[in-house]
Short mmCIF file of C-alpha atoms (C1' of nucleotides) in Angstrom, two decimals:
data_model
loop_
_atom_site.label_atom_id
_atom_site.label_comp_id
_atom_site.label_asym_id
_atom_site.label_seq_id
_atom_site.Cartn_x
_atom_site.Cartn_y
_atom_site.Cartn_z
CA MET A 1 46.09 -4.65 24.92
CA LYS A 2 43.75 -3.63 22.02
CA SER A 3 45.70 -5.18 19.72
CA VAL A 4 45.76 -8.62 21.15
CA VAL A 5 42.57 -9.14 20.59
CA PRO A 6 42.06 -11.61 18.03
CA VAL A 7 39.63 -10.30 14.74
CA THR A 8 37.62 -13.41 14.85
CA VAL A 9 36.12 -12.23 17.72
CA VAL A 10 35.00 -9.70 16.12
CA GLU A 11 33.70 -12.09 13.34
CA ILE A 12 32.24 -14.19 16.20
CA LYS A 13 30.00 -11.30 17.64
CA THR A 14 28.21 -10.10 14.23
CA ALA A 15 27.33 -13.92 13.30
CA CYS A 16 23.67 -14.51 13.47
CA SER A 17 24.18 -17.21 15.97
CA GLN A 18 25.42 -14.68 18.06
CA CYS A 19 23.06 -11.75 16.92
CA ASN A 20 20.52 -10.65 19.79
CA LEU A 21 18.17 -9.70 16.70
CA ARG A 22 17.94 -13.41 15.74
CA GLU A 23 14.57 -13.90 16.80
CA LEU A 24 13.40 -10.71 14.83
CA CYS A 25 15.03 -11.52 11.76
CA LEU A 26 16.11 -14.16 9.14
CA PRO A 27 17.47 -17.31 11.75
CA PHE A 28 14.23 -17.23 13.61
CA GLY A 29 12.86 -20.70 14.07
CA LEU A 30 16.02 -22.29 13.20
CA ASP A 31 17.96 -25.16 15.02
CA PRO A 32 21.82 -24.18 15.81
CA GLY A 33 22.92 -25.85 13.48
CA GLU A 34 21.13 -24.32 10.63
CA VAL A 35 22.03 -20.98 12.14
CA ASN A 36 25.32 -21.79 11.27
CA GLN A 37 24.88 -22.61 8.37
CA LEU A 38 23.50 -19.18 7.86
CA ASP A 39 26.46 -17.20 9.45
CA GLU A 40 28.42 -18.80 6.19
CA LEU A 41 26.30 -17.19 3.85
CA VAL A 42 25.69 -13.56 5.16
CA GLY A 43 29.20 -12.77 3.42
CA SER A 44 29.77 -8.89 4.71
CA ARG A 45 28.27 -5.93 6.46
CA ARG A 46 27.58 -2.86 5.36
CA LYS A 47 28.05 0.54 7.43
CA ILE A 48 25.40 3.52 5.71
CA LYS A 49 25.94 6.75 7.25
CA ARG A 50 22.79 9.23 7.78
CA GLN A 51 21.51 10.35 4.70
CA GLN A 52 22.84 7.52 2.29
CA HIS A 53 21.66 5.24 0.08
CA LEU A 54 21.80 1.42 0.87
CA TYR A 55 20.58 0.99 -2.92
CA ARG A 56 18.67 3.27 -5.17
CA SER A 57 15.70 2.58 -7.47
CA GLY A 58 16.63 1.14 -10.88
CA ASP A 59 19.93 -0.54 -8.70
CA SER A 60 20.43 -4.15 -10.29
CA PHE A 61 19.39 -6.66 -7.57
CA GLU A 62 21.81 -8.94 -5.82
CA ALA A 63 21.40 -9.10 -2.14
CA ILE A 64 18.87 -8.29 0.27
CA TYR A 65 19.58 -6.69 3.47
CA ALA A 66 19.22 -7.69 6.91
CA ILE A 67 19.30 -4.47 9.63
CA ARG A 68 21.62 -4.92 12.62
CA ALA A 69 22.06 -1.45 13.53
CA GLY A 70 20.28 2.16 12.50
CA SER A 71 17.00 2.34 10.76
CA PHE A 72 16.07 3.20 7.41
CA LYS A 73 13.29 4.32 5.32
CA THR A 74 12.11 3.52 1.59
CA ASP A 75 10.91 5.68 -0.67
CA VAL A 76 9.19 5.78 -4.44
CA ILE A 77 10.07 9.22 -6.51
CA LEU A 78 7.95 9.50 -9.79
CA GLU A 79 9.25 11.55 -12.97
CA ASP A 80 7.93 14.68 -11.78
CA GLY A 81 9.51 14.51 -8.64
CA ARG A 82 6.91 14.00 -6.48
CA ASP A 83 7.90 10.99 -3.61
CA GLN A 84 5.94 8.79 -1.39
CA VAL A 85 7.41 7.14 1.88
CA THR A 86 6.76 3.55 1.41
CA GLY A 87 8.22 2.43 4.65
CA PHE A 88 10.36 3.11 7.85
CA GLN A 89 12.56 0.15 8.83
CA MET A 90 14.39 -0.87 12.11
CA THR A 91 16.52 -3.59 13.69
CA GLY A 92 15.86 -6.67 12.44
CA GLU A 93 13.83 -6.27 9.48
CA VAL A 94 14.74 -7.03 6.04
CA LEU A 95 15.32 -4.25 3.43
CA GLY A 96 15.60 -5.14 -0.88
CA LEU A 97 12.41 -7.51 -1.34
CA ASP A 98 11.60 -5.09 -4.01
CA GLY A 99 14.59 -6.01 -6.74
CA ILE A 100 13.49 -9.78 -6.62
CA SER A 101 10.47 -9.04 -8.97
CA THR A 102 12.43 -7.78 -11.81
CA GLU A 103 16.46 -8.12 -11.14
CA GLN A 104 15.97 -4.51 -10.25
CA HIS A 105 15.20 -2.66 -6.88
CA SER A 106 12.02 -0.16 -7.43
CA CYS A 107 12.46 1.95 -4.35
CA ASN A 108 15.43 3.84 -2.33
CA ALA A 109 16.39 2.92 0.93
CA ILE A 110 18.04 5.77 2.91
CA ALA A 111 19.70 5.77 6.29
CA LEU A 112 17.71 7.63 9.02
CA GLU A 113 20.88 7.46 10.99
CA ASP A 114 24.13 5.51 10.92
CA SER A 115 23.59 2.34 10.50
CA GLU A 116 24.84 -1.41 9.79
CA VAL A 117 23.47 -4.12 7.88
CA CYS A 118 24.16 -7.68 6.88
CA VAL A 119 24.20 -8.27 3.09
CA ILE A 120 22.90 -11.13 2.11
CA PRO A 121 23.26 -12.27 -1.47
CA PHE A 122 20.19 -13.61 -2.84
CA GLY A 123 21.28 -16.42 -5.00
CA ARG A 124 23.03 -18.04 -1.86
CA LEU A 125 19.91 -17.64 0.12
CA GLU A 126 17.59 -19.15 -2.45
CA GLU A 127 20.35 -22.10 -2.71
CA LEU A 128 20.49 -22.58 1.24
CA SER A 129 16.88 -22.19 1.45
CA ARG A 130 16.25 -25.43 -0.69
CA GLN A 131 17.75 -27.14 1.79
CA VAL A 132 16.98 -25.70 4.99
CA GLU A 133 13.43 -25.91 5.29
CA SER A 134 12.88 -23.88 8.29
CA LEU A 135 14.97 -21.03 6.04
CA GLN A 136 12.86 -21.35 3.38
CA HIS A 137 9.45 -20.84 5.70
CA GLN A 138 11.11 -18.09 7.52
CA PHE A 139 11.73 -16.32 4.42
CA HIS A 140 8.37 -16.65 2.70
CA LYS A 141 7.29 -15.31 5.87
CA ILE A 142 8.77 -12.27 5.89
CA MET A 143 8.10 -11.33 2.50
CA SER A 144 4.54 -12.56 3.39
CA ARG A 145 4.50 -10.25 6.58
CA GLU A 146 5.63 -7.23 4.08
CA ILE A 147 2.76 -7.99 1.95
CA VAL A 148 0.05 -7.91 5.19
CA ARG A 149 2.05 -4.51 6.37
CA ASP A 150 1.56 -2.55 2.97
CA HIS A 151 -2.10 -3.39 3.18
CA GLY A 152 -2.61 -1.91 6.69
CA VAL A 153 -0.95 1.14 4.77
CA MET A 154 -2.97 1.07 2.28
CA MET A 155 -6.19 0.86 4.69
CA LEU A 156 -4.42 3.92 6.28
CA LEU A 157 -4.05 5.63 3.67
CA GLY A 158 -7.25 4.99 1.68
CA SER A 159 -9.77 5.14 4.72
CA MET A 160 -8.60 7.04 7.87
CA ARG A 161 -8.08 10.87 8.77
CA ALA A 162 -5.11 12.38 9.79
CA GLU A 163 -5.43 11.78 13.35
CA GLU A 164 -6.36 7.96 12.80
CA ARG A 165 -3.44 7.66 10.96
CA LEU A 166 -1.04 9.46 13.20
CA ALA A 167 -2.38 7.31 16.04
CA ALA A 168 -1.95 3.86 13.86
CA PHE A 169 1.40 5.40 13.57
CA LEU A 170 2.19 5.81 17.10
CA LEU A 171 0.77 2.54 18.18
CA ASN A 172 3.01 0.80 15.41
CA MET A 173 6.37 2.82 16.38
CA SER A 174 5.41 1.68 20.32
CA GLN A 175 4.89 -1.92 19.52
CA ARG A 176 8.06 -2.39 17.33
CA PHE A 177 10.28 -0.79 19.93
CA THR A 178 8.63 -2.80 22.33
CA ALA A 179 9.54 -6.15 20.46
CA ARG A 180 13.17 -4.72 20.42
CA GLY A 181 13.09 -4.60 24.25
CA PHE A 182 12.51 -0.28 24.32
CA SER A 183 10.29 1.26 26.23
CA PRO A 184 6.88 0.97 24.97
CA SER A 185 5.73 4.63 25.50
CA GLU A 186 9.06 6.60 25.46
CA PHE A 187 10.99 6.92 22.14
CA HIS A 188 12.88 9.00 19.66
CA LEU A 189 11.66 9.25 16.39
CA ARG A 190 14.44 8.97 13.68
CA MET A 191 12.19 10.64 11.04
CA THR A 192 11.61 14.44 10.24
CA ARG A 193 7.77 15.81 10.50
CA ASP A 194 7.90 15.73 6.20
CA GLU A 195 8.93 11.82 6.03
CA ILE A 196 5.88 11.35 8.64
CA GLY A 197 3.50 13.11 6.30
CA SER A 198 4.89 11.47 3.26
CA TYR A 199 4.73 8.13 4.60
CA LEU A 200 0.87 9.01 6.10
CA GLY A 201 0.08 10.64 2.88
CA LEU A 202 0.14 13.99 4.97
CA LYS A 203 1.69 17.68 4.51
CA LEU A 204 4.04 18.03 7.54
CA GLU A 205 1.90 20.72 8.61
CA THR A 206 -0.91 18.39 9.24
CA VAL A 207 1.55 16.04 11.02
CA SER A 208 2.82 18.86 13.15
CA ARG A 209 -1.05 20.01 14.07
CA ALA A 210 -1.92 16.63 15.17
CA PHE A 211 0.76 15.86 17.10
CA SER A 212 0.02 19.86 18.87
CA ARG A 213 -3.85 18.34 19.06
CA PHE A 214 -2.54 15.16 20.77
CA GLN A 215 -0.64 17.07 23.15
CA ASP A 216 -3.19 19.20 24.02
CA GLU A 217 -5.67 16.34 24.73
CA GLY A 218 -3.21 14.70 27.21
CA LEU A 219 -2.34 11.53 24.90
CA VAL A 220 0.92 12.02 23.92
CA ALA A 221 4.33 14.55 25.02
CA VAL A 222 5.70 15.82 22.32
CA GLN A 223 9.14 17.52 22.13
CA GLN A 224 10.47 17.28 18.57
CA LYS A 225 11.48 13.92 17.93
CA HIS A 226 10.99 12.50 21.13
CA ILE A 227 7.60 11.19 21.94
CA ARG A 228 5.99 10.40 25.38
CA ILE A 229 2.74 8.06 25.37
CA LEU A 230 0.89 9.36 28.01
CA ASP A 231 -2.49 7.55 27.00
CA THR A 232 -2.71 4.28 25.12
CA PRO A 233 -6.24 3.76 25.19
CA GLY A 234 -6.90 6.81 24.18
CA LEU A 235 -4.85 6.77 20.77
CA LYS A 236 -6.55 3.59 20.23
CA ARG A 237 -10.16 5.06 20.74
CA ILE A 238 -9.02 7.62 17.82
CA LEU A 239 -8.29 4.51 15.71
CA ASN A 240 -11.45 2.66 16.71
CA HIS A 241 -14.09 5.14 17.71
CA HIS A 242 -14.81 6.27 14.10
CA THR A 243 -17.82 8.67 14.41
CA ALA A 244 -18.97 8.75 10.75
CA MET B 1 -21.87 -38.08 -27.85
CA LYS B 2 -21.64 -36.10 -24.52
CA SER B 3 -21.23 -39.35 -22.39
CA VAL B 4 -18.26 -40.80 -24.54
CA VAL B 5 -15.55 -37.57 -23.69
CA PRO B 6 -13.29 -39.31 -21.29
CA VAL B 7 -12.76 -37.96 -17.79
CA THR B 8 -9.07 -37.60 -18.87
CA VAL B 9 -9.90 -34.99 -21.59
CA VAL B 10 -10.98 -32.77 -19.12
CA GLU B 11 -7.97 -33.29 -16.68
CA ILE B 12 -5.62 -32.68 -18.95
CA LYS B 13 -7.45 -29.60 -20.45
CA THR B 14 -7.10 -28.19 -16.78
CA ALA B 15 -3.36 -29.04 -16.16
CA CYS B 16 -0.78 -26.23 -16.21
CA SER B 17 1.33 -27.93 -18.63
CA GLN B 18 -1.95 -27.16 -21.38
CA CYS B 19 -3.30 -23.80 -19.51
CA ASN B 20 -2.80 -20.97 -21.71
CA LEU B 21 -2.26 -18.86 -18.82
CA ARG B 22 1.30 -20.29 -17.81
CA GLU B 23 3.16 -17.68 -19.24
CA LEU B 24 1.56 -15.49 -16.60
CA CYS B 25 0.85 -17.47 -13.69
CA LEU B 26 3.36 -20.20 -11.10
CA PRO B 27 4.48 -22.44 -14.79
CA PHE B 28 6.51 -19.25 -15.83
CA GLY B 29 10.01 -20.03 -16.75
CA LEU B 30 9.61 -23.70 -15.73
CA ASP B 31 10.52 -26.24 -18.64
CA PRO B 32 7.91 -28.93 -19.24
CA GLY B 33 9.43 -31.81 -17.14
CA GLU B 34 9.01 -29.26 -13.87
CA VAL B 35 5.67 -28.33 -15.79
CA ASN B 36 4.24 -31.59 -15.19
CA GLN B 37 5.78 -31.89 -11.56
CA LEU B 38 3.52 -28.76 -10.95
CA ASP B 39 0.25 -30.45 -12.53
CA GLU B 40 0.35 -33.03 -9.95
CA LEU B 41 0.63 -30.44 -7.27
CA VAL B 42 -2.43 -28.32 -8.10
CA GLY B 43 -4.93 -31.05 -6.91
CA SER B 44 -8.19 -29.66 -7.08
CA ARG B 45 -9.74 -26.75 -8.91
CA ARG B 46 -12.69 -24.83 -7.43
CA LYS B 47 -15.48 -22.56 -8.84
CA ILE B 48 -16.71 -19.51 -6.72
CA LYS B 49 -19.70 -17.65 -7.63
CA ARG B 50 -20.15 -13.93 -8.26
CA GLN B 51 -19.99 -12.01 -4.71
CA GLN B 52 -18.83 -15.30 -2.81
CA HIS B 53 -15.37 -15.38 -1.00
CA LEU B 54 -13.05 -17.80 -2.09
CA TYR B 55 -11.26 -17.01 1.68
CA ARG B 56 -12.14 -15.07 4.64
CA SER B 57 -9.81 -12.78 6.98
CA GLY B 58 -9.10 -14.96 9.93
CA ASP B 59 -9.43 -18.64 7.80
CA SER B 60 -6.58 -20.90 8.24
CA PHE B 61 -4.19 -20.44 6.05
CA GLU B 62 -3.14 -23.78 3.73
CA ALA B 63 -3.52 -23.06 0.37
CA ILE B 64 -2.87 -19.92 -2.45
CA TYR B 65 -4.77 -19.84 -5.33
CA ALA B 66 -4.21 -19.06 -9.19
CA ILE B 67 -6.89 -17.48 -11.01
CA ARG B 68 -8.07 -19.90 -14.09
CA ALA B 69 -11.10 -17.83 -15.30
CA GLY B 70 -13.03 -14.59 -13.60
CA SER B 71 -11.90 -11.83 -11.52
CA PHE B 72 -11.77 -10.81 -7.86
CA LYS B 73 -11.20 -7.95 -5.47
CA THR B 74 -9.30 -8.09 -1.81
CA ASP B 75 -10.50 -6.25 1.00
CA VAL B 76 -9.57 -5.80 4.39
CA ILE B 77 -12.15 -4.60 6.94
CA LEU B 78 -11.48 -2.74 10.50
CA GLU B 79 -13.90 -2.93 13.35
CA ASP B 80 -15.96 -0.35 12.64
CA GLY B 81 -17.21 -1.06 9.35
CA ARG B 82 -14.92 0.74 7.22
CA ASP B 83 -13.49 -1.32 4.40
CA GLN B 84 -10.45 -0.82 1.68
CA VAL B 85 -10.46 -2.97 -1.60
CA THR B 86 -6.74 -3.97 -1.28
CA GLY B 87 -6.49 -5.11 -4.98
CA PHE B 88 -8.25 -6.25 -8.10
CA GLN B 89 -7.23 -10.03 -9.51
CA MET B 90 -7.10 -11.61 -12.58
CA THR B 91 -6.18 -14.53 -14.42
CA GLY B 92 -2.91 -16.01 -13.94
CA GLU B 93 -2.51 -14.20 -10.73
CA VAL B 94 -2.02 -15.55 -7.59
CA LEU B 95 -4.40 -14.70 -4.47
CA GLY B 96 -3.67 -15.84 -0.61
CA LEU B 97 0.15 -14.69 -0.10
CA ASP B 98 -1.41 -12.62 2.77
CA GLY B 99 -1.71 -15.90 4.87
CA ILE B 100 1.96 -17.16 4.90
CA SER B 101 2.95 -14.92 7.54
CA THR B 102 0.71 -15.80 10.61
CA GLU B 103 -0.91 -18.89 9.18
CA GLN B 104 -4.46 -17.16 8.70
CA HIS B 105 -5.55 -15.28 6.19
CA SER B 106 -5.93 -11.38 6.82
CA CYS B 107 -7.63 -10.19 3.90
CA ASN B 108 -10.75 -11.03 2.14
CA ALA B 109 -10.91 -12.97 -1.54
CA ILE B 110 -14.57 -11.94 -3.25
CA ALA B 111 -15.04 -12.81 -6.68
CA LEU B 112 -16.56 -10.05 -8.87
CA GLU B 113 -18.06 -12.80 -11.40
CA ASP B 114 -18.34 -16.65 -11.42
CA SER B 115 -15.09 -18.00 -11.23
CA GLU B 116 -12.80 -20.51 -11.11
CA VAL B 117 -9.21 -21.09 -9.12
CA CYS B 118 -6.66 -23.48 -9.12
CA VAL B 119 -5.85 -24.70 -5.43
CA ILE B 120 -2.25 -24.98 -4.77
CA PRO B 121 -1.64 -26.43 -1.23
CA PHE B 122 0.97 -24.10 0.08
CA GLY B 123 3.17 -27.24 2.20
CA ARG B 124 3.80 -29.14 -1.08
CA LEU B 125 4.50 -25.73 -3.15
CA GLU B 126 7.17 -25.15 -0.51
CA GLU B 127 8.16 -28.55 -1.03
CA LEU B 128 8.33 -29.24 -4.57
CA SER B 129 9.90 -25.63 -4.51
CA ARG B 130 12.82 -26.69 -2.74
CA GLN B 131 13.60 -29.24 -5.74
CA VAL B 132 12.91 -26.97 -8.17
CA GLU B 133 15.04 -24.37 -8.41
CA SER B 134 13.16 -22.37 -11.36
CA LEU B 135 9.43 -22.51 -9.92
CA GLN B 136 11.45 -21.36 -6.48
CA HIS B 137 12.59 -18.36 -8.33
CA GLN B 138 9.05 -17.80 -10.13
CA PHE B 139 7.19 -17.85 -6.74
CA HIS B 140 9.88 -15.75 -5.20
CA LYS B 141 9.18 -12.94 -8.01
CA ILE B 142 5.63 -13.59 -7.43
CA MET B 143 5.39 -12.45 -4.02
CA SER B 144 7.92 -9.40 -5.01
CA ARG B 145 5.99 -8.32 -7.35
CA GLU B 146 2.69 -8.27 -5.02
CA ILE B 147 5.03 -6.20 -2.86
CA VAL B 148 6.24 -3.65 -5.81
CA ARG B 149 2.67 -3.21 -6.68
CA ASP B 150 1.30 -2.33 -3.33
CA HIS B 151 3.84 0.54 -3.41
CA GLY B 152 2.83 1.84 -6.45
CA VAL B 153 -1.01 1.81 -4.71
CA MET B 154 0.83 3.89 -1.71
CA MET B 155 2.41 6.27 -4.30
CA LEU B 156 -1.33 6.53 -5.61
CA LEU B 157 -3.23 6.79 -2.41
CA GLY B 158 -0.40 9.30 -0.96
CA SER B 159 0.44 11.51 -3.36
CA MET B 160 -2.03 11.80 -6.27
CA ARG B 161 -5.17 13.56 -6.87
CA ALA B 162 -8.35 12.14 -8.13
CA GLU B 163 -7.91 12.34 -11.68
CA GLU B 164 -4.76 10.78 -11.48
CA ARG B 165 -5.87 7.83 -9.17
CA LEU B 166 -8.31 7.25 -11.75
CA ALA B 167 -6.10 7.68 -14.64
CA ALA B 168 -3.41 5.35 -13.47
CA PHE B 169 -6.14 2.54 -12.63
CA LEU B 170 -7.38 2.77 -15.95
CA LEU B 171 -4.09 2.50 -17.58
CA ASN B 172 -3.27 -0.34 -15.20
CA MET B 173 -6.50 -2.30 -16.53
CA SER B 174 -5.58 -1.44 -19.70
CA GLN B 175 -1.85 -2.73 -19.53
CA ARG B 176 -3.25 -6.15 -17.57
CA PHE B 177 -5.83 -6.41 -20.29
CA THR B 178 -3.29 -6.38 -22.98
CA ALA B 179 -1.17 -9.34 -21.09
CA ARG B 180 -4.03 -11.53 -21.59
CA GLY B 181 -4.44 -10.87 -25.19
CA PHE B 182 -7.50 -8.64 -24.93
CA SER B 183 -7.75 -5.01 -26.19
CA PRO B 184 -5.73 -2.46 -24.66
CA SER B 185 -8.43 0.11 -25.42
CA GLU B 186 -12.08 -1.40 -24.98
CA PHE B 187 -13.06 -3.56 -21.72
CA HIS B 188 -15.75 -4.02 -18.73
CA LEU B 189 -14.99 -3.48 -15.60
CA ARG B 190 -16.11 -6.35 -13.44
CA MET B 191 -16.13 -3.90 -10.11
CA THR B 192 -18.67 -1.25 -8.88
CA ARG B 193 -17.80 2.57 -8.65
CA ASP B 194 -17.96 1.99 -5.11
CA GLU B 195 -15.20 -0.83 -5.47
CA ILE B 196 -13.13 1.62 -7.43
CA GLY B 197 -13.58 4.37 -5.03
CA SER B 198 -12.30 2.43 -2.47
CA TYR B 199 -9.23 1.17 -4.24
CA LEU B 200 -8.71 4.47 -4.93
CA GLY B 201 -9.02 5.95 -1.54
CA LEU B 202 -12.17 8.21 -3.20
CA LYS B 203 -15.74 8.34 -2.99
CA LEU B 204 -17.98 6.52 -5.59
CA GLU B 205 -18.85 9.94 -6.36
CA THR B 206 -15.70 11.26 -7.02
CA VAL B 207 -14.70 8.29 -9.19
CA SER B 208 -18.08 9.06 -11.52
CA ARG B 209 -17.02 12.80 -12.24
CA ALA B 210 -13.70 12.13 -12.73
CA PHE B 211 -14.99 9.49 -15.37
CA SER B 212 -17.40 12.45 -16.42
CA ARG B 213 -14.82 14.47 -16.73
CA PHE B 214 -12.37 12.21 -18.81
CA GLN B 215 -15.61 11.35 -21.16
CA ASP B 216 -15.93 15.62 -21.72
CA GLU B 217 -12.40 15.67 -22.40
CA GLY B 218 -12.36 12.92 -25.08
CA LEU B 219 -10.23 10.50 -23.10
CA VAL B 220 -12.41 8.10 -22.94
CA ALA B 221 -15.95 6.70 -23.77
CA VAL B 222 -17.63 5.39 -20.78
CA GLN B 223 -21.23 3.32 -20.28
CA GLN B 224 -21.63 2.12 -17.57
CA LYS B 225 -18.79 -0.20 -16.70
CA HIS B 226 -17.71 -0.39 -20.53
CA ILE B 227 -14.43 1.65 -21.38
CA ARG B 228 -13.15 2.37 -24.38
CA ILE B 229 -9.88 4.65 -24.19
CA LEU B 230 -9.75 7.04 -26.99
CA ASP B 231 -6.66 8.84 -25.60
CA THR B 232 -3.63 6.89 -23.71
CA PRO B 233 -1.32 9.66 -24.35
CA GLY B 234 -3.66 11.89 -23.07
CA LEU B 235 -4.06 9.57 -19.79
CA LYS B 236 -0.68 9.11 -19.45
CA ARG B 237 -0.23 13.28 -19.55
CA ILE B 238 -2.54 13.54 -16.31
CA LEU B 239 -0.05 11.42 -14.62
CA ASN B 240 2.83 13.21 -15.50
CA HIS B 241 1.78 16.39 -16.18
CA HIS B 242 1.21 17.89 -12.21
CA THR B 243 1.67 21.21 -12.35
CA ALA B 244 2.11 21.83 -8.50
"C1'" DG C 1 30.52 27.54 21.53
"C1'" DG C 2 28.69 30.04 17.66
"C1'" DA C 3 26.53 30.54 12.87
"C1'" DG C 4 23.59 29.12 9.70
"C1'" DC C 5 20.25 26.35 8.06
"C1'" DC C 6 16.84 22.77 8.44
"C1'" DC C 7 13.12 21.62 11.35
"C1'" DT C 8 9.03 22.65 13.45
"C1'" DT C 9 5.06 25.64 14.65
"C1'" DT C 10 1.26 28.24 14.18
"C1'" DG C 11 -1.70 30.97 11.98
"C1'" DA C 12 -5.10 32.66 7.87
"C1'" DT C 13 -7.05 31.17 3.94
"C1'" DC C 14 -8.59 28.13 -0.08
"C1'" DC C 15 -9.80 24.17 -2.41
"C1'" DA C 16 -10.84 19.34 -3.87
"C1'" DC C 17 -13.44 16.12 -2.41
"C1'" DG C 18 -16.76 14.54 0.83
"C1'" DT C 19 -21.95 14.25 2.13
"C1'" DC C 20 -26.40 14.89 1.03
"C1'" DA C 21 -29.75 14.18 -2.08
"C1'" DA C 22 -32.84 13.89 -5.92
"C1'" DT C 23 -32.95 11.93 -10.18
"C1'" DA C 24 -31.89 8.48 -14.00
"C1'" DC C 25 -30.48 3.81 -15.85
"C1'" DG C 26 -30.09 -0.97 -16.47
"C1'" DA C 27 -30.38 -5.49 -15.15
"C1'" DT C 28 -32.92 -8.90 -13.73
"C1'" DT C 29 -37.44 -10.77 -12.35
"C1'" DT C 30 -42.11 -11.83 -12.66
"C1'" DA D 1 -43.97 -5.60 -20.61
"C1'" DA D 2 -44.19 -3.75 -15.84
"C1'" DA D 3 -41.99 -3.66 -11.23
"C1'" DT D 4 -38.02 -3.57 -8.53
"C1'" DC D 5 -33.26 -2.89 -6.95
"C1'" DG D 6 -28.70 -1.94 -7.40
"C1'" DT D 7 -25.89 1.16 -9.28
"C1'" DA D 8 -24.51 5.85 -11.75
"C1'" DT D 9 -25.01 10.42 -12.90
"C1'" DT D 10 -25.21 15.24 -11.37
"C1'" DG D 11 -26.24 19.21 -8.70
"C1'" DA D 12 -25.67 22.09 -4.07
"C1'" DC D 13 -23.04 22.50 -0.08
"C1'" DG D 14 -19.39 21.77 3.83
"C1'" DT D 15 -14.94 20.92 5.78
"C1'" DG D 16 -10.66 18.47 6.66
"C1'" DG D 17 -6.81 19.31 5.04
"C1'" DA D 18 -3.45 21.65 1.68
"C1'" DT D 19 -1.36 25.86 0.87
"C1'" DC D 20 0.80 30.25 1.84
"C1'" DA D 21 3.43 32.80 5.24
"C1'" DA D 22 6.03 33.70 9.34
"C1'" DA D 23 8.62 33.49 13.35
"C1'" DG D 24 11.27 30.21 16.58
"C1'" DG D 25 13.82 26.49 17.96
"C1'" DG D 26 17.33 23.19 17.71
"C1'" DC D 27 21.01 20.87 15.49
"C1'" DT D 28 25.35 20.34 12.69
"C1'" DC D 29 29.11 21.91 11.79
"C1'" DC D 30 32.90 24.71 11.56
#
DNA sequence: GGAGCCCTTTGATCCACGTCAATACGATTT
DNA sequence: AAATCGTATTGACGTGGATCAAAGGGCTCC
């Protein structure tokens, strides 16, 4: 039976028009005819195994990538070896926007688990978005959203204490899982304590201690990478109730 | 004599095609005909006095702004009053990109001195960049540059010590002044120690102490807001020579 | 299904930066 | 030229998170 399944079925299944992520991704706000045009643009898909690079800092920039399955981290590395995780990306999110400015990528994108991305050749995206107003606008929104997100991280790194940072991180993850149809209160983190720490500007021991404290206070149940949020308002209170 | 100067002269003088900032700004890479089209788009200019807002968080988004004269800071404010400076902007740089994502601005833009901006209605910019490929591309580069810049700040906030942050800040300012034809080694900071501190995730006292230390070590001469860099390689060494 | 290794947790100690406080300086106003 | 106020410097002290260290737990890969 398997051999009679036509290849085209697979093709259709992976097209934007059939993708269950289209409400989160580049096709958002496009009408069906426009999504079909986008389908033609998204030439290929690429599978990336856990711990492998989608691109590296210095690679020449040719395409942006929409995450179809799995998740990634992006990081920047200094000459002296220090590195900073600049973000964690989930399905439907777009990677590679950093490369537009100099035609070279300025960070590394690494899969946190076996993953798959849609390759969107950037020249053709610019071409199509000159024709399709809604695509142009959605693309601009995605770039702007990235800027706003980065400002939030700057706020977090610049003026929050360790437990506030972790609370903000957990609430953000919860919200993003929710947007993807998963439980808001129970999820599996794909990154290590060290990676969370790098993202939050903390050492892994501090992250671990903050998790333990949250657990002691009944805010979350932590079992390694499996997180259950028990008291969302409590976490939010940690964020706002800055007693200084 | 004054009364005979025709208004049109003023108009021409402030057009993109005549602007000495065009190599840094939106017109970069456009041919003369295309710059003329951009001239028509940039409808009005707006003067902003020192300490006044160009826009506020929550304001509806209608335009982006190119700085013609002066300088700005952008900041984000939390409910509990804490604020984080997310950037300092100089002539030729573009403000307001944060507003695209939600049609509302998500930060405040405040003039550090009496300043002037070109108002670029965003709907018309999108329209023109559908017709003018080089404008579209330059706009995308400007947005991407903002993302890359933010990643640099995240690196700074997440994994550098106080003196490294200040060294990075001074080198960055120097480089931006240079790009505008000013001295690389001698300049006037328009922001207070408190604002620098907020941007760098430090308290104002720590910024002040770091300045004093740099002065003691002969790296810079500091006199209030007037800075003279005496040893650029020395500052760069502070950045890279992370003995940890 | 076992071995090895990475990841996580927890404790003890240290230090960079924050906090509190006082003074000094400079720009602006009168 | 004096008064005022925001800004900057400097000192003394406290603390949150880093560092160092050790042990336990759970994946991953044979």
